[in-house]
XYZ file of C-alpha atoms in Angstrom:
395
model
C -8.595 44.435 4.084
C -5.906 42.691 5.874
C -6.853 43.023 9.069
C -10.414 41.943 7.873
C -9.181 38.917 6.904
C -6.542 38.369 9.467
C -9.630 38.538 12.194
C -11.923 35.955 10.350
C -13.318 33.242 12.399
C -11.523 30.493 12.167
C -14.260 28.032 10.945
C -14.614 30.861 7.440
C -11.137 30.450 7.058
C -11.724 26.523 7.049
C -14.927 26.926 4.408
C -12.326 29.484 2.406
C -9.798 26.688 2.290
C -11.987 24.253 1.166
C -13.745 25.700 -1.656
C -10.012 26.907 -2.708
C -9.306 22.921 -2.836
C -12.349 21.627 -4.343
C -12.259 24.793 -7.052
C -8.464 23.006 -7.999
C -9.115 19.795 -7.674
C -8.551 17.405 -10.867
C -11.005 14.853 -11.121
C -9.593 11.191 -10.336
C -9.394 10.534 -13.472
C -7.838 13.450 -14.900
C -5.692 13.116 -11.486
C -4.582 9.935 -12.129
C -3.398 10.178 -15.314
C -1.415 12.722 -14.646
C 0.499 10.469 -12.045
C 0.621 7.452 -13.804
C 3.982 7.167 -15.601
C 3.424 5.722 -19.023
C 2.217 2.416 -17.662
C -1.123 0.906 -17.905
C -0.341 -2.937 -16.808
C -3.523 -3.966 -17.302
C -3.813 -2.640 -21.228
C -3.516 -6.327 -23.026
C -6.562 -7.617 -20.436
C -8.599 -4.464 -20.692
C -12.210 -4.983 -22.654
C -15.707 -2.556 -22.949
C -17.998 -3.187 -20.522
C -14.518 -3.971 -17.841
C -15.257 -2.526 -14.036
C -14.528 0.841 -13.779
C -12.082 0.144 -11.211
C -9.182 -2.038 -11.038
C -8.513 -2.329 -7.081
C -11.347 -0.804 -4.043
C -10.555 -0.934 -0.395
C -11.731 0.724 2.410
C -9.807 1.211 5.523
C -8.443 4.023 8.283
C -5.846 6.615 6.682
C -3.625 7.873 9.479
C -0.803 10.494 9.340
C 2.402 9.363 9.415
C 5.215 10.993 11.227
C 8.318 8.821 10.581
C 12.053 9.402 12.274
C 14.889 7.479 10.487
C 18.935 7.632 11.451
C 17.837 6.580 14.967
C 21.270 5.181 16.631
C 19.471 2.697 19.091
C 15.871 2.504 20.545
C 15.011 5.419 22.513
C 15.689 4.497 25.847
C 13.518 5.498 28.747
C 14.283 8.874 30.561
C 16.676 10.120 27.879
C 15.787 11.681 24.630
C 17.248 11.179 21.474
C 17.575 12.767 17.768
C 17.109 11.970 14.548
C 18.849 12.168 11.697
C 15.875 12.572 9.369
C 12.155 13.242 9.563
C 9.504 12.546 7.242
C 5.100 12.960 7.087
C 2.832 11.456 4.848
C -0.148 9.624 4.675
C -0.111 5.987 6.286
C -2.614 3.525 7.432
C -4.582 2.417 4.599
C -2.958 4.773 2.501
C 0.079 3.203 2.216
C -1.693 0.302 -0.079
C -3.676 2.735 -2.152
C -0.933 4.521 -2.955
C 1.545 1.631 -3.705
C -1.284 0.016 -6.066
C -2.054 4.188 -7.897
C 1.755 4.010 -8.550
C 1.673 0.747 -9.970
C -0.898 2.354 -12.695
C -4.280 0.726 -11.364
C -7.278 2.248 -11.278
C -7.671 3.027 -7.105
C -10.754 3.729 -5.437
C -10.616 4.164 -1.962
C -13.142 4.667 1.112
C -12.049 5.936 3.927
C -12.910 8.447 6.913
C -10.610 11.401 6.491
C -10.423 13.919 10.000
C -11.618 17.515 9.636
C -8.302 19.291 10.404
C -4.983 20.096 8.697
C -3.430 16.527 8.640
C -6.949 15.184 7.298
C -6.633 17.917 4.345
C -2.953 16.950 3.473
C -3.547 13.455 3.192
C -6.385 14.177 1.391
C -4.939 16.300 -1.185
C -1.671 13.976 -1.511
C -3.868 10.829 -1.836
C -6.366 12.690 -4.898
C -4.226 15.211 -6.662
C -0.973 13.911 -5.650
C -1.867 9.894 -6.813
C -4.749 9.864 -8.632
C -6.675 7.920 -5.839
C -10.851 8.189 -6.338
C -11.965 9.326 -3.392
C -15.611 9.394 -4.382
C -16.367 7.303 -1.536
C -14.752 8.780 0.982
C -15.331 11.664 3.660
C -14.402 14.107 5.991
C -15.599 13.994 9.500
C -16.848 16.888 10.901
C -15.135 17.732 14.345
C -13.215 14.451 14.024
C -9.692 14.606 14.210
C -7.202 12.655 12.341
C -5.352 9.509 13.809
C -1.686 9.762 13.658
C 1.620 7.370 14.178
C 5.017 7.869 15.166
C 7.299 5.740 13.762
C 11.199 5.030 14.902
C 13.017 3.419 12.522
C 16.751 1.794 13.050
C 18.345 -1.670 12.839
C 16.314 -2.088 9.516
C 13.304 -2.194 12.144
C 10.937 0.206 13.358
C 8.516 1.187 16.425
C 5.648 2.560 16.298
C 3.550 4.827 18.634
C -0.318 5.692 17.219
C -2.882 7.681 18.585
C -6.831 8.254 17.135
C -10.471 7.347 17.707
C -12.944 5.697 15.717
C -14.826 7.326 13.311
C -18.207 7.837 13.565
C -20.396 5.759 11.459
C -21.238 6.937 7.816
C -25.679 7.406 7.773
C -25.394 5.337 4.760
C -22.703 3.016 4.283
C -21.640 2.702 0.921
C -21.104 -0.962 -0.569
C -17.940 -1.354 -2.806
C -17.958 -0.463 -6.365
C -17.803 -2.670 -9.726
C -14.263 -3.783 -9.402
C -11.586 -6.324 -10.725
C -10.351 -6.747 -7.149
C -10.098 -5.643 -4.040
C -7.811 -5.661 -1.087
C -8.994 -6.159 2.593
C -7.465 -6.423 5.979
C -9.003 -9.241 8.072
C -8.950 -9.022 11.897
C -9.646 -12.111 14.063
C -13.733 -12.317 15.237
C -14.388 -9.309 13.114
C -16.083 -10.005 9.391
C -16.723 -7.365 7.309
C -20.292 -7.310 5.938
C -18.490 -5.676 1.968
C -15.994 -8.567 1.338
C -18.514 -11.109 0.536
C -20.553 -8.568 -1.242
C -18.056 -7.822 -3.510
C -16.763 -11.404 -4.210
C -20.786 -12.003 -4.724
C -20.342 -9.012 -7.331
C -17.035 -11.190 -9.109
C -14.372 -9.040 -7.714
C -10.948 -11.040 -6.695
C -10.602 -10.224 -2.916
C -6.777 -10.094 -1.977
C -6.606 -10.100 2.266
C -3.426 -9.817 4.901
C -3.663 -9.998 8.304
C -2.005 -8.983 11.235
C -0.760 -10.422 14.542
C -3.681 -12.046 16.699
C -3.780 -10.534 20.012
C -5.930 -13.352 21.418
C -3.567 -15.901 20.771
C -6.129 -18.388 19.568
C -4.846 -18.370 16.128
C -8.078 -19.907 14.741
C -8.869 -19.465 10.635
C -12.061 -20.144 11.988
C -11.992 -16.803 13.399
C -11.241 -15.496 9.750
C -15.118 -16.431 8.193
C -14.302 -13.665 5.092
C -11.601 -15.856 4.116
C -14.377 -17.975 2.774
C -14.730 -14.799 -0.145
C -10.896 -14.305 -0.758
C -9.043 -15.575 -3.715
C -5.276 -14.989 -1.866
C -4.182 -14.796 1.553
C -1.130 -13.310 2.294
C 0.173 -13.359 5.905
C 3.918 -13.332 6.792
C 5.453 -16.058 7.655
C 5.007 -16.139 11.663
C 1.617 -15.434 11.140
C 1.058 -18.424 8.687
C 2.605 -20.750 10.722
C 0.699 -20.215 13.586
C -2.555 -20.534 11.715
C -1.538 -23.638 10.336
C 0.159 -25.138 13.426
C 3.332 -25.746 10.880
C 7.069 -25.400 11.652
C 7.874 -24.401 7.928
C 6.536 -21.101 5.972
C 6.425 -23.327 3.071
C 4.271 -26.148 4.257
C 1.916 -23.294 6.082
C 1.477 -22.057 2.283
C 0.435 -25.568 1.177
C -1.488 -25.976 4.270
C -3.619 -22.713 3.746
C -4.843 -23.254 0.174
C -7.247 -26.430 2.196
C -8.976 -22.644 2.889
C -8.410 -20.511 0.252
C -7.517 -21.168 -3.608
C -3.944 -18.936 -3.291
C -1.460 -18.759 -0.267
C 1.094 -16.338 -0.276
C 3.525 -16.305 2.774
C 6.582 -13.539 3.086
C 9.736 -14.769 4.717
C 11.404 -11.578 5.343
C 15.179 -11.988 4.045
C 14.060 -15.253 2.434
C 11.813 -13.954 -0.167
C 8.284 -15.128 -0.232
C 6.762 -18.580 -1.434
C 2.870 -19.268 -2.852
C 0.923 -22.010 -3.003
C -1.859 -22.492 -5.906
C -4.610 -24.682 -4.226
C -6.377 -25.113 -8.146
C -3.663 -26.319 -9.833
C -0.920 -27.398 -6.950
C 1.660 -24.853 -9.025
C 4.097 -23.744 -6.546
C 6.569 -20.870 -6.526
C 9.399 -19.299 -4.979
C 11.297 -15.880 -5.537
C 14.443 -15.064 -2.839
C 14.670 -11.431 -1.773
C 16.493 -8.969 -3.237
C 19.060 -7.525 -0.414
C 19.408 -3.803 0.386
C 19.983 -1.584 2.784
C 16.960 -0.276 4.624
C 16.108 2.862 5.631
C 12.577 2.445 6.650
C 10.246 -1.061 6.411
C 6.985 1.136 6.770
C 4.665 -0.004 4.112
C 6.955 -2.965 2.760
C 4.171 -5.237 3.237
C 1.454 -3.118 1.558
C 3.868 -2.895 -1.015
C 4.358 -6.065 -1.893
C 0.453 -6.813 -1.695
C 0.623 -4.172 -4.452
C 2.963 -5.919 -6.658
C 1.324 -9.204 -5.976
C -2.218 -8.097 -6.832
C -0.904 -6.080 -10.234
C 0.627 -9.064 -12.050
C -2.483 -11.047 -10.749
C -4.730 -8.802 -12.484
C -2.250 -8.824 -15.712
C -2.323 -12.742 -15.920
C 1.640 -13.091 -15.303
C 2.440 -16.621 -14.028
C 2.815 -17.302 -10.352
C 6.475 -16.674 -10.253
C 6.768 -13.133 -11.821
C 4.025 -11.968 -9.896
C 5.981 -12.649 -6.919
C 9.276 -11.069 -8.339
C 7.516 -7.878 -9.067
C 6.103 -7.802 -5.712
C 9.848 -8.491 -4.221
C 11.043 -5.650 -5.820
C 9.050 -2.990 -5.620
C 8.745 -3.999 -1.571
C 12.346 -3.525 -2.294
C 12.618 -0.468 -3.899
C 10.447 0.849 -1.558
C 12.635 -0.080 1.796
C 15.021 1.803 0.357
C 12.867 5.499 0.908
C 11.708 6.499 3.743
C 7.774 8.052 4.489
C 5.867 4.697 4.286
C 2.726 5.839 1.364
C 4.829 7.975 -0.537
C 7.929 5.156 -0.336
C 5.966 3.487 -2.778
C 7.849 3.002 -6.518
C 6.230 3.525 -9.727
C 7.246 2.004 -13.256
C 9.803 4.302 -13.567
C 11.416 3.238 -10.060
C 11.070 -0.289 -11.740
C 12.867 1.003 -15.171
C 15.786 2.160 -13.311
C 17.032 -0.415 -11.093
C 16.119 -3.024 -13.902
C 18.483 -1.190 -16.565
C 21.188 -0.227 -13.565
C 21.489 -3.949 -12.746
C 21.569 -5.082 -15.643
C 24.717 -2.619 -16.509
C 26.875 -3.304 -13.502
C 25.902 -6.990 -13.322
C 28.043 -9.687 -15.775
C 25.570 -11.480 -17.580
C 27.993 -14.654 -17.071
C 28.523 -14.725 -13.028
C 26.079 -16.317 -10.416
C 24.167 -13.184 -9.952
C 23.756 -12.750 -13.694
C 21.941 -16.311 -13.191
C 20.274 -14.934 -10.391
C 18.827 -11.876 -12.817
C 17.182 -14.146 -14.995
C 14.279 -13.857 -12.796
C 13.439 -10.947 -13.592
C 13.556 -10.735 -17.386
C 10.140 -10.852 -18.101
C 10.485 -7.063 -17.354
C 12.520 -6.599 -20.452
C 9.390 -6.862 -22.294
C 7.434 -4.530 -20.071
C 9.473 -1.530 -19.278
C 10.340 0.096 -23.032
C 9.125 3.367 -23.396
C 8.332 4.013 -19.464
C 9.305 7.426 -18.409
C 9.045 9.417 -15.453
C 8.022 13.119 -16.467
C 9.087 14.334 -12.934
C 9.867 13.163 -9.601
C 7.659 11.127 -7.128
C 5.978 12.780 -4.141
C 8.624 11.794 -1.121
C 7.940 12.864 2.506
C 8.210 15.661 3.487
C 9.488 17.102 7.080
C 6.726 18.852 8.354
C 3.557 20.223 6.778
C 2.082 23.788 5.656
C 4.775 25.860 5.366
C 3.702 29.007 4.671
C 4.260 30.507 1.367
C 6.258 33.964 1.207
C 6.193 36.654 -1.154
């Protein structure tokens, strides 16, 4: 029987595998309440008849192979080690994940590849995180895209390889949802954000870098949909033609009704175009093992409080921490913090800090989450990265 099995073509072994996954598989539901810590931060704005879903986006999930305790930049001809190694999902997984964690209701679309990295990523993102996947796929014969990523100096590099995936036959529009989150890239709209705005869903958008160098909101026509930007601060100031992340904030709500900028160490400022409210919220400052994700992250945060109704301010304290929090790990998706993350540092600071000092002053920004954190446990640990991936189970 052994040998029988041991000789099986390889594409049975695949079907075998697969019909062992599906037959374990939790629905997302089931799934996600088993990851969700305690916290629903949406429970005082929840009603019947509410979307299903809390946050839908649609993107490309990648695996992630990150090295951390990197010396120096690897320089050319030479090879160096690392101190540590981590995989996990990445691409858009890294913002589906950090907004699961946060306890929101996740649906996510996405092309997964038709080989072993595909299936991990899959089975982290579902049973791992609670993610629906409902509208997602595999790709027969397609592989899955991967990065490298170095990091050091509280920086990182990145080397990625994949293709495209082949079109869906039917391309499925986005669900009933609160929100949604969507990356915009110069001269390319995407037919599903204004669809879903049309359908009263909050659309949250980043950016990133535009290689053209035009620097045109113009070339941004979904913006049109979006109820928050939130590009860093280079980026903002160069779409504004502004010398000051601040005044690019102001300066972008002339497009859409909330600007959001990040200023790295600085902390990040926002802009409310409806009612000219302001805000600002200074980093918190920690040592950083790996920045993959930070950004995603913080969107996470962001869009959480947004949903929960918190003023302008906390919303951008939560999403300063758990970016944060989440520096402070290292395997981008699965650096992500939950509640219980949130829980700890709040009640560790708030023992080794004197109420009556400067940075007891400083604290005070975050007491609103005195009033949301009692009661939140963690039954068991967070998924982390792990080195590699299938090791093979002894007897």
């Amino acid at each position: 029987m052994a040998g029988a099995t041991a000789g099986r073509p390889a594409q049975q072994e695949k079907q075998t595998r697969q019909a062992g996954r599906a037959a374990r598989r939790p629905g997302p539901e089931e799934a996600r309440q088993a990851t969700v810590e305690g916290r629903d931060p949406l429970a005082g704005v929840r009603a019947p008849g509410d979307p299903p879903v809390d946050v839908y986006l649609t993107g490309t999930v990648f695996l992630d192979i990150i090295f951390t305790g990197l010396d120096s930049a690897p320089v050319r001809g030479t090879e160096s080690w690392a101190r540590g190694m981590g995989s996990s999902p990445g691409g858009v997984a890294n913002m589906a994940t950090a907004l699961a964690r946060l306890g929101l209701r996740t649906s996510l679309a996405a092309a997964f590849g038709d080989d072993m990295y595909g299936e991990y990523c899959w089975e982290t993102l579902e049973r791992g995180e609670g993610i629906d996947l409902s509208l997602s796929r595999t790709v027969p014969g397609w592989h899955s895209p991967v990065t490298v990523s170095m990091a050091y100096e509280g920086e990182r590099t990145m080397v990625s390889h994949g293709h495209e995936a082949p079109a869906p036959e039917v391309l499925p529009g986005p669900p009933r949802a609160r929100s949604c989150v969507a990356s915009l890239s110069p001269g390319r709209p995407q037919a599903w954000v204004a669809e879903a705005a049309r359908a009263g869903s909050l659309v949250f958008a980043d950016t990133g870098w535009d290689e053209t160098g035009a620097w045109d909101l113009a070339a941004l026509p979904d913006l049109a949909h979006c109820e928050a930007f939130l590009p860093n601060a280079a980026e903002a100031m160069r779409y504004t033609r502004t010398g000051c992340p601040r005044a690019a904030a102001r300066a972008l709500t002339a497009t859409v009704p909330l600007a959001v900028v990040t200023m790295g160490a600085e902390g990040a400022y926002a802009a409310d175009g409806r009612t000219g409210e302001t805000a600002e919220v200074p980093a918190i400052l920690v040592e950083a093992l790996d920045t993959t994700g930070a950004g995603d992250v913080f969107m996470a945060g962001f869009v959480t409080g947004t949903l929960a109704g918190w003023p302008l301010a906390d919303r951008l304290a939560l999403a300063g921490l758990t970016a944060a929090l989440s520096v402070q790990e290292f395997g981008g998706s699965l650096s992500a913090p939950g509640w219980g993350e949130v829980a700890a540092w709040w009640q560790r600071v708030r023992e080794v800090t004197p109420a009556d000092g400067p940075l007891g002053a400083a604290l005070d920004r975050y007491a609103f989450l005195s009033g949301l954190l009692p009661g939140t446990t963690r039954p068991w640990p967070l998924r982390r990265a792990v080195p590699t991936l299938g090791f093979r189970t002894r007897p």
